């Protein structure tokens, strides 16, 4: 934990060394057994209890120094986040409980799941602060998370089937498979021992010291030793019949893969030595460990997971030399794994508040390698794409705080612990950390400066790692924000605290809106820049901002100081306007280009302007300038980010000049390939907007035939040759872009459909050294993009008469079916063609060409199918659930999330539901919005995924999207709850139980509420102010009463025990409330009839009353002619607590007070109207009486008449109630509204 900006741990000991020994693995039972031994140094002489982390494990024995037995206690509050009252279903309550539960087992707070009591025999050793050894024997059976057993269901032995296991986790999750001190702030040395079958190989952290075989040669034990202090979260294990490859260029590096994958392993990892050489050269520091191991496994938790000296990667990253598309992705991920060995494993974060440093620096190093391998254009495009992704998340979801120790977040989850944050937030968090480290590199000087800082950090860590254990000797191996500040101050002498205050400790983006006008008389550009600091995810930026202006005489940079939300500047131009149509223009790169100036303003020397062209800030810029400037910027600017910005702007400017500019870019061989691909997509949108003015063949068809058509017959494509990667990517992009063209009838032109079908027909890959799998997949995508909604004829009777499928659609369906069947015989790499076919079938279903059926997608989503196909099938199923409002498929999908063996698939299913939810909190009328779904999701995130924080937080994300932060509207409102809407100052009893006419009793009356100190109310304030009635005959019943309550939050829960009054002075622990209403009668002679047991009326067996819940019958909704509601059967209630507001109240003759519980009734409409107006008149007269007490005698007479009417009504009601049996109980009492006191004054206690 952090106090006064410094990290302080509350552990009463320090960990020096740990032994992990697993003596047996059982793949059939999915279990293991072993022990751990922790060498601890007490920090206080009175240490009596110590806590360690352990989940899922069964602990058999704990001993101290192998001599004394120690008693222990296991308590894990994270197994059930919200304990106790099961009525609380809002996320605010869940968030606070979740954070409290995580703190209760956080080792940095001195906590843990296992509490060990020191035996008295060990007290003298502890008093002398001598080290002790704690030995814990444990086993693990059928783990739900933390360790994955992969046992394919096929014939043969475990080795023949490729059975293997590996550990995984989200942040610090080592406690899921062995007892430890599960925190990054407690590094120690390790000894690791694993006994396995003779055909298995155990791969773990550290150096392999020896392998010892048992005498019978049936088992062997791997001994690893980790001499460099390492935290428990960075310890991992992989076990299986791996094939082993020692890197031919670096013998310290070893690669492991499953059987029969050695050829593609060699190709995929052949470049890795270059990554090590680059990192060592750029940071001027050697790789810190003595070895490095890469293990490729199936069913991996993530694409890549890095631990000390070992990385566990997905088998799906392996590829052959024939694959183009996967190469860049695999190399980027493997380079990232190596970078995390430096920052993340060797130098780890001190606490979660410092995670942005290790994650950001590792991503920064990865980007530097990709810049070296792929070029500066690819690097800048990657930075711009990351910037856009982070901006879109923050503007849609909310701001990201890199260091959450300073301020709270507005998210529905806590950001102060890695196990409480949203998985989506975590992904964007890492990307924002990379952008901030890059900004810091620019802020502190040339790129070499930040590399000097990293070199200093590694040098200090190297020195610390060689020292023996002391109280604070290994602190330099932990990276914190404070230590980072000191290192930068030492190396370069700069203080970056203001930078951190602006971009690290607060969230948000700077959002700029700008435009300009050229003043010809003064030869200046008048610039206006506005900031939108009120938008979601935005912040007010104060600091320098660079504006780049391209003039006729060159490019010039101007830096301005931004201080206000709206700032105006003037830029003096260096050029004079010239009326030459052509001129050589010097660009920022130094080259001069011939530029046709006929389209520009003859009076202005300005060609275009850009704001923050080098992306020095986290910002989003909306810039306004004429279309010809965007065209010049796209055509002549050499920065790929500027070209991409121009393409985005030209999408909304469809003119012939825009069309020509995009066509020129598409044909320009010197243009960056990403820009050409974006120009294809933009040209499609421009062509659709210009359909009425378009002349000639469809857009891009001529260009495609010119580039890829055969010389003798351009309509026939040449044989595939993918040696030119730019042409390869264009070959894949142009057909998809053309498929989105639409004519005036909003259908794809027939010649485009035939053109794409011809590409299938003439595709020839026989002489190509690269695979055409991805090309065939995008052709299927292009066919699907040509599909438009089917024409449907609707009869007068409402029947749909679908016409026969068109000839083009039949051809499309035949081609998709052929490709899908061909995949069964000759599967493509990663089944990319099958994935495209599934998506195409769903599009045909959505547009009415095929019957909507989910069976085929469910069959492809089953366990055992290749992972990528499963994800694609799940994506289609999520769309099917939303479009067809199918509750059965939603339950099937949630069953898969509950039980699927592949953890990644379970998370992806939830992520797809989050991205495309079946309904949202603004569309609560969906048939899928049921009480059953609420309870199921709540149970899943409360108790179901206690061992996988990523799944638990993903469920919480889905819950927030469906229901928001408040109690879901699908849940029935408890009948005995009053809701106080403090924002609108309204007071409301359950609107489905208490009628609106009873609301007048609460108007302008003094109310006193005593609030006990207890847990938050299970109903959100203002959540249930309005509840729609199931009946359409009358208006919804609700009460709008001015509340005099001045405090910000009130907990109101009716009591279920009659003898307990929720007064804070009496008992702080009692969370229940009773309403005690004191009726001050003007005439003491008028009293409420009572019974011996204190009730105004005897209870009845069956009472009709309404509640909006799924228990209610459809015919139970209130109507205007009914004098009562229908109440479903409820559990037995004490008869001495059944009362109502209707005047027949439980009273005591001494205090004339009533206890209000859960039974209310409603009168008929006519009676309600009469009673309401009569009651208002009486109140008004009573006020006048108090004001003019001795002046108006006629008011007294009218008041007396009302009292006599009231007494007569009460006598009639007493006679009519005699028909009820006084002996029945267990049901609320039906009470009449007519016996309401004329002007009660009440007090809620």
Short mmCIF file of C-alpha atoms in Angstrom, two decimals, residues 628-859:
data_model
loop_
_atom_site.label_atom_id
_atom_site.label_comp_id
_atom_site.label_asym_id
_atom_site.label_seq_id
_atom_site.Cartn_x
_atom_site.Cartn_y
_atom_site.Cartn_z
CA UNK A 628 -8.58 21.30 -51.82
CA UNK A 629 -6.27 21.52 -48.81
CA UNK A 630 -7.18 17.99 -47.76
CA UNK A 631 -6.53 16.85 -51.33
CA UNK A 632 -3.12 18.54 -51.40
CA UNK A 633 -2.31 17.07 -47.99
CA UNK A 634 -3.19 13.57 -49.12
CA UNK A 635 -1.34 13.82 -52.41
CA UNK A 636 1.85 15.65 -51.44
CA UNK A 637 2.36 15.26 -47.69
CA UNK A 638 4.93 12.56 -46.93
CA UNK A 639 3.76 11.76 -43.41
CA UNK A 640 1.52 8.68 -43.43
CA UNK A 641 -0.46 9.96 -40.42
CA UNK A 642 -1.28 13.19 -42.27
CA UNK A 643 -2.38 11.21 -45.31
CA UNK A 644 -4.66 9.04 -43.19
CA UNK A 645 -6.20 12.15 -41.62
CA UNK A 646 -6.85 13.59 -45.06
CA UNK A 647 -8.55 10.38 -46.21
CA UNK A 648 -10.89 10.48 -43.21
CA UNK A 649 -11.78 14.10 -43.97
CA UNK A 650 -12.37 13.43 -47.68
CA UNK A 651 -14.99 10.78 -46.94
CA UNK A 652 -17.47 13.58 -46.30
CA UNK A 653 -16.36 15.62 -49.34
CA UNK A 654 -17.46 13.58 -52.39
CA UNK A 655 -16.38 15.60 -55.41
CA UNK A 656 -14.73 14.71 -58.72
CA UNK A 657 -11.49 16.20 -57.41
CA UNK A 658 -11.65 13.93 -54.36
CA UNK A 659 -12.27 10.93 -56.63
CA UNK A 660 -9.25 11.79 -58.76
CA UNK A 661 -7.01 12.32 -55.73
CA UNK A 662 -7.97 8.97 -54.21
CA UNK A 663 -7.44 7.22 -57.53
CA UNK A 664 -3.97 8.77 -57.86
CA UNK A 665 -3.04 7.56 -54.38
CA UNK A 666 -4.33 4.08 -55.16
CA UNK A 667 -2.14 3.88 -58.25
CA UNK A 668 0.93 5.45 -56.65
CA UNK A 669 3.52 2.71 -56.10
CA UNK A 670 5.59 4.93 -53.79
CA UNK A 671 2.76 5.48 -51.34
CA UNK A 672 2.67 3.55 -48.06
CA UNK A 673 0.49 0.47 -48.41
CA UNK A 674 -1.75 1.26 -45.41
CA UNK A 675 -2.62 4.61 -46.99
CA UNK A 676 -3.48 2.91 -50.28
CA UNK A 677 -5.72 0.42 -48.48
CA UNK A 678 -7.51 3.26 -46.68
CA UNK A 679 -7.92 5.07 -49.99
CA UNK A 680 -9.72 1.98 -51.39
CA UNK A 681 -12.30 2.07 -48.61
CA UNK A 682 -12.72 5.84 -48.89
CA UNK A 683 -13.16 5.65 -52.66
CA UNK A 684 -16.06 3.23 -52.14
CA UNK A 685 -17.85 5.71 -49.90
CA UNK A 686 -17.19 8.58 -52.28
CA UNK A 687 -18.45 6.54 -55.25
CA UNK A 688 -21.67 5.65 -53.41
CA UNK A 689 -22.25 9.31 -52.56
CA UNK A 690 -21.61 10.29 -56.20
CA UNK A 691 -23.69 7.51 -57.76
CA UNK A 692 -25.83 9.93 -59.76
CA UNK A 693 -22.70 11.64 -61.17
CA UNK A 694 -20.54 8.56 -61.64
CA UNK A 695 -19.55 7.75 -65.21
CA UNK A 696 -17.72 4.72 -66.51
CA UNK A 697 -17.13 1.29 -64.98
CA UNK A 698 -17.49 0.73 -61.23
CA UNK A 699 -14.83 2.32 -59.08
CA UNK A 700 -11.48 0.49 -58.85
CA UNK A 701 -12.38 -2.17 -61.43
CA UNK A 702 -10.15 -0.58 -64.08
CA UNK A 703 -7.31 -0.16 -61.59
CA UNK A 704 -7.58 -3.78 -60.46
CA UNK A 705 -7.52 -5.15 -64.01
CA UNK A 706 -4.62 -2.90 -64.86
CA UNK A 707 -2.60 -4.12 -61.89
CA UNK A 708 -3.57 -7.80 -61.77
CA UNK A 709 -5.25 -8.69 -65.07
CA UNK A 710 -3.52 -10.77 -67.70
CA UNK A 711 -2.00 -8.90 -70.59
CA UNK A 712 -3.98 -10.66 -73.31
CA UNK A 713 -7.30 -10.60 -71.46
CA UNK A 714 -7.48 -8.05 -68.63
CA UNK A 715 -10.78 -9.50 -67.34
CA UNK A 716 -8.94 -12.70 -66.37
CA UNK A 717 -6.62 -12.39 -63.39
CA UNK A 718 -3.02 -13.45 -63.67
CA UNK A 719 -1.56 -16.35 -61.75
CA UNK A 720 -0.91 -15.47 -58.12
CA UNK A 721 2.49 -14.02 -57.32
CA UNK A 722 2.72 -12.55 -53.85
CA UNK A 723 6.37 -11.52 -53.90
CA UNK A 724 5.29 -7.87 -53.85
CA UNK A 725 3.62 -7.55 -50.45
CA UNK A 726 2.04 -4.18 -51.32
CA UNK A 727 0.29 -5.75 -54.30
CA UNK A 728 -0.72 -8.69 -52.13
CA UNK A 729 -2.52 -6.46 -49.63
CA UNK A 730 -4.16 -4.46 -52.43
CA UNK A 731 -5.26 -7.71 -54.07
CA UNK A 732 -7.07 -8.60 -50.84
CA UNK A 733 -8.55 -5.14 -50.16
CA UNK A 734 -9.89 -3.96 -53.54
CA UNK A 735 -12.48 -6.77 -54.01
CA UNK A 736 -13.92 -6.18 -50.53
CA UNK A 737 -14.09 -2.44 -51.16
CA UNK A 738 -15.79 -2.94 -54.53
CA UNK A 739 -18.33 -5.30 -52.99
CA UNK A 740 -19.64 -2.40 -50.90
CA UNK A 741 -20.54 -0.34 -53.99
CA UNK A 742 -24.26 0.36 -54.40
CA UNK A 743 -26.28 1.72 -57.31
CA UNK A 744 -29.31 4.01 -57.20
CA UNK A 745 -31.47 1.05 -56.11
CA UNK A 746 -29.12 0.41 -53.17
CA UNK A 747 -28.00 -2.95 -54.52
CA UNK A 748 -24.57 -4.07 -55.59
CA UNK A 749 -24.03 -3.65 -59.36
CA UNK A 750 -24.33 -7.05 -61.13
CA UNK A 751 -21.02 -6.58 -62.91
CA UNK A 752 -19.26 -6.35 -59.53
CA UNK A 753 -20.82 -9.66 -58.41
CA UNK A 754 -19.73 -11.36 -61.63
CA UNK A 755 -16.27 -9.79 -61.27
CA UNK A 756 -15.81 -11.31 -57.80
CA UNK A 757 -17.14 -14.70 -58.91
CA UNK A 758 -14.61 -14.64 -61.77
CA UNK A 759 -11.84 -14.10 -59.21
CA UNK A 760 -12.84 -17.42 -57.63
CA UNK A 761 -13.01 -19.05 -61.03
CA UNK A 762 -9.61 -17.95 -62.31
CA UNK A 763 -7.69 -18.09 -59.01
CA UNK A 764 -4.50 -20.07 -59.69
CA UNK A 765 -1.94 -20.47 -56.91
CA UNK A 766 0.00 -23.38 -58.41
CA UNK A 767 3.21 -21.43 -59.05
CA UNK A 768 3.11 -19.18 -56.02
CA UNK A 769 5.50 -19.84 -53.16
CA UNK A 770 3.08 -18.23 -50.69
CA UNK A 771 -0.29 -19.52 -49.55
CA UNK A 772 -3.48 -17.93 -50.88
CA UNK A 773 -5.59 -18.90 -47.83
CA UNK A 774 -6.15 -15.34 -46.66
CA UNK A 775 -6.85 -14.19 -50.23
CA UNK A 776 -9.58 -16.83 -50.67
CA UNK A 777 -11.02 -15.86 -47.30
CA UNK A 778 -11.37 -12.19 -48.27
CA UNK A 779 -13.01 -13.22 -51.55
CA UNK A 780 -15.70 -14.95 -49.48
CA UNK A 781 -15.98 -11.78 -47.40
CA UNK A 782 -16.37 -9.80 -50.62
CA UNK A 783 -19.18 -12.08 -51.81
CA UNK A 784 -20.95 -11.63 -48.49
CA UNK A 785 -20.58 -7.84 -48.75
CA UNK A 786 -22.45 -7.82 -52.08
CA UNK A 787 -25.59 -9.31 -50.50
CA UNK A 788 -28.52 -6.94 -50.02
CA UNK A 789 -31.88 -7.54 -48.30
CA UNK A 790 -34.22 -9.92 -50.08
CA UNK A 791 -37.38 -8.58 -51.71
CA UNK A 792 -40.39 -9.69 -49.69
CA UNK A 793 -44.06 -9.48 -50.64
CA UNK A 794 -46.49 -9.06 -47.76
CA UNK A 795 -50.15 -10.05 -48.29
CA UNK A 796 -53.13 -8.30 -46.74
CA UNK A 797 -53.36 -11.16 -44.27
CA UNK A 798 -49.82 -10.36 -43.06
CA UNK A 799 -48.13 -13.38 -44.64
CA UNK A 800 -44.67 -13.01 -46.14
CA UNK A 801 -44.37 -14.39 -49.64
CA UNK A 802 -40.65 -14.48 -50.33
CA UNK A 803 -39.84 -14.49 -53.97
CA UNK A 804 -37.39 -17.02 -55.29
CA UNK A 805 -33.71 -16.44 -54.62
CA UNK A 806 -32.14 -14.33 -57.33
CA UNK A 807 -29.66 -15.90 -59.69
CA UNK A 808 -26.75 -13.89 -58.27
CA UNK A 809 -27.64 -14.91 -54.72
CA UNK A 810 -27.83 -18.56 -55.78
CA UNK A 811 -24.35 -18.31 -57.26
CA UNK A 812 -23.07 -16.69 -54.07
CA UNK A 813 -24.58 -19.42 -51.91
CA UNK A 814 -23.17 -22.15 -54.13
CA UNK A 815 -19.68 -20.67 -53.96
CA UNK A 816 -19.82 -20.32 -50.17
CA UNK A 817 -21.02 -23.93 -49.83
CA UNK A 818 -18.24 -25.15 -52.10
CA UNK A 819 -15.57 -23.33 -50.08
CA UNK A 820 -16.95 -24.63 -46.78
CA UNK A 821 -17.01 -28.22 -48.04
CA UNK A 822 -13.53 -27.90 -49.49
CA UNK A 823 -12.27 -26.90 -46.01
CA UNK A 824 -13.22 -30.36 -44.75
CA UNK A 825 -10.81 -31.95 -47.21
CA UNK A 826 -8.08 -29.31 -47.55
CA UNK A 827 -8.24 -27.04 -44.47
CA UNK A 828 -6.66 -23.64 -44.79
CA UNK A 829 -4.19 -22.16 -42.31
CA UNK A 830 -6.09 -21.40 -39.07
CA UNK A 831 -9.31 -22.23 -40.99
CA UNK A 832 -9.60 -18.64 -42.21
CA UNK A 833 -11.84 -19.66 -45.14
CA UNK A 834 -14.28 -21.47 -42.85
CA UNK A 835 -14.48 -18.39 -40.64
CA UNK A 836 -15.41 -16.20 -43.60
CA UNK A 837 -18.00 -18.75 -44.76
CA UNK A 838 -19.74 -18.76 -41.38
CA UNK A 839 -19.98 -14.99 -41.39
CA UNK A 840 -21.32 -15.04 -44.97
CA UNK A 841 -24.03 -17.56 -44.04
CA UNK A 842 -25.13 -15.31 -41.20
CA UNK A 843 -25.38 -12.34 -43.57
CA UNK A 844 -27.58 -14.37 -45.93
CA UNK A 845 -29.79 -15.23 -42.95
CA UNK A 846 -30.06 -11.64 -41.77
CA UNK A 847 -31.06 -10.40 -45.21
CA UNK A 848 -33.76 -13.03 -45.61
CA UNK A 849 -32.17 -15.27 -48.22
CA UNK A 850 -31.83 -18.20 -45.80
CA UNK A 851 -34.00 -19.23 -42.87
CA UNK A 852 -32.65 -17.98 -39.57
CA UNK A 853 -31.20 -21.00 -37.81
CA UNK A 854 -28.42 -21.21 -35.24
CA UNK A 855 -27.74 -24.97 -35.29
CA UNK A 856 -24.81 -24.80 -37.72
CA UNK A 857 -23.11 -22.11 -35.63
CA UNK A 858 -23.63 -24.03 -32.39
CA UNK A 859 -22.02 -27.09 -33.95
#
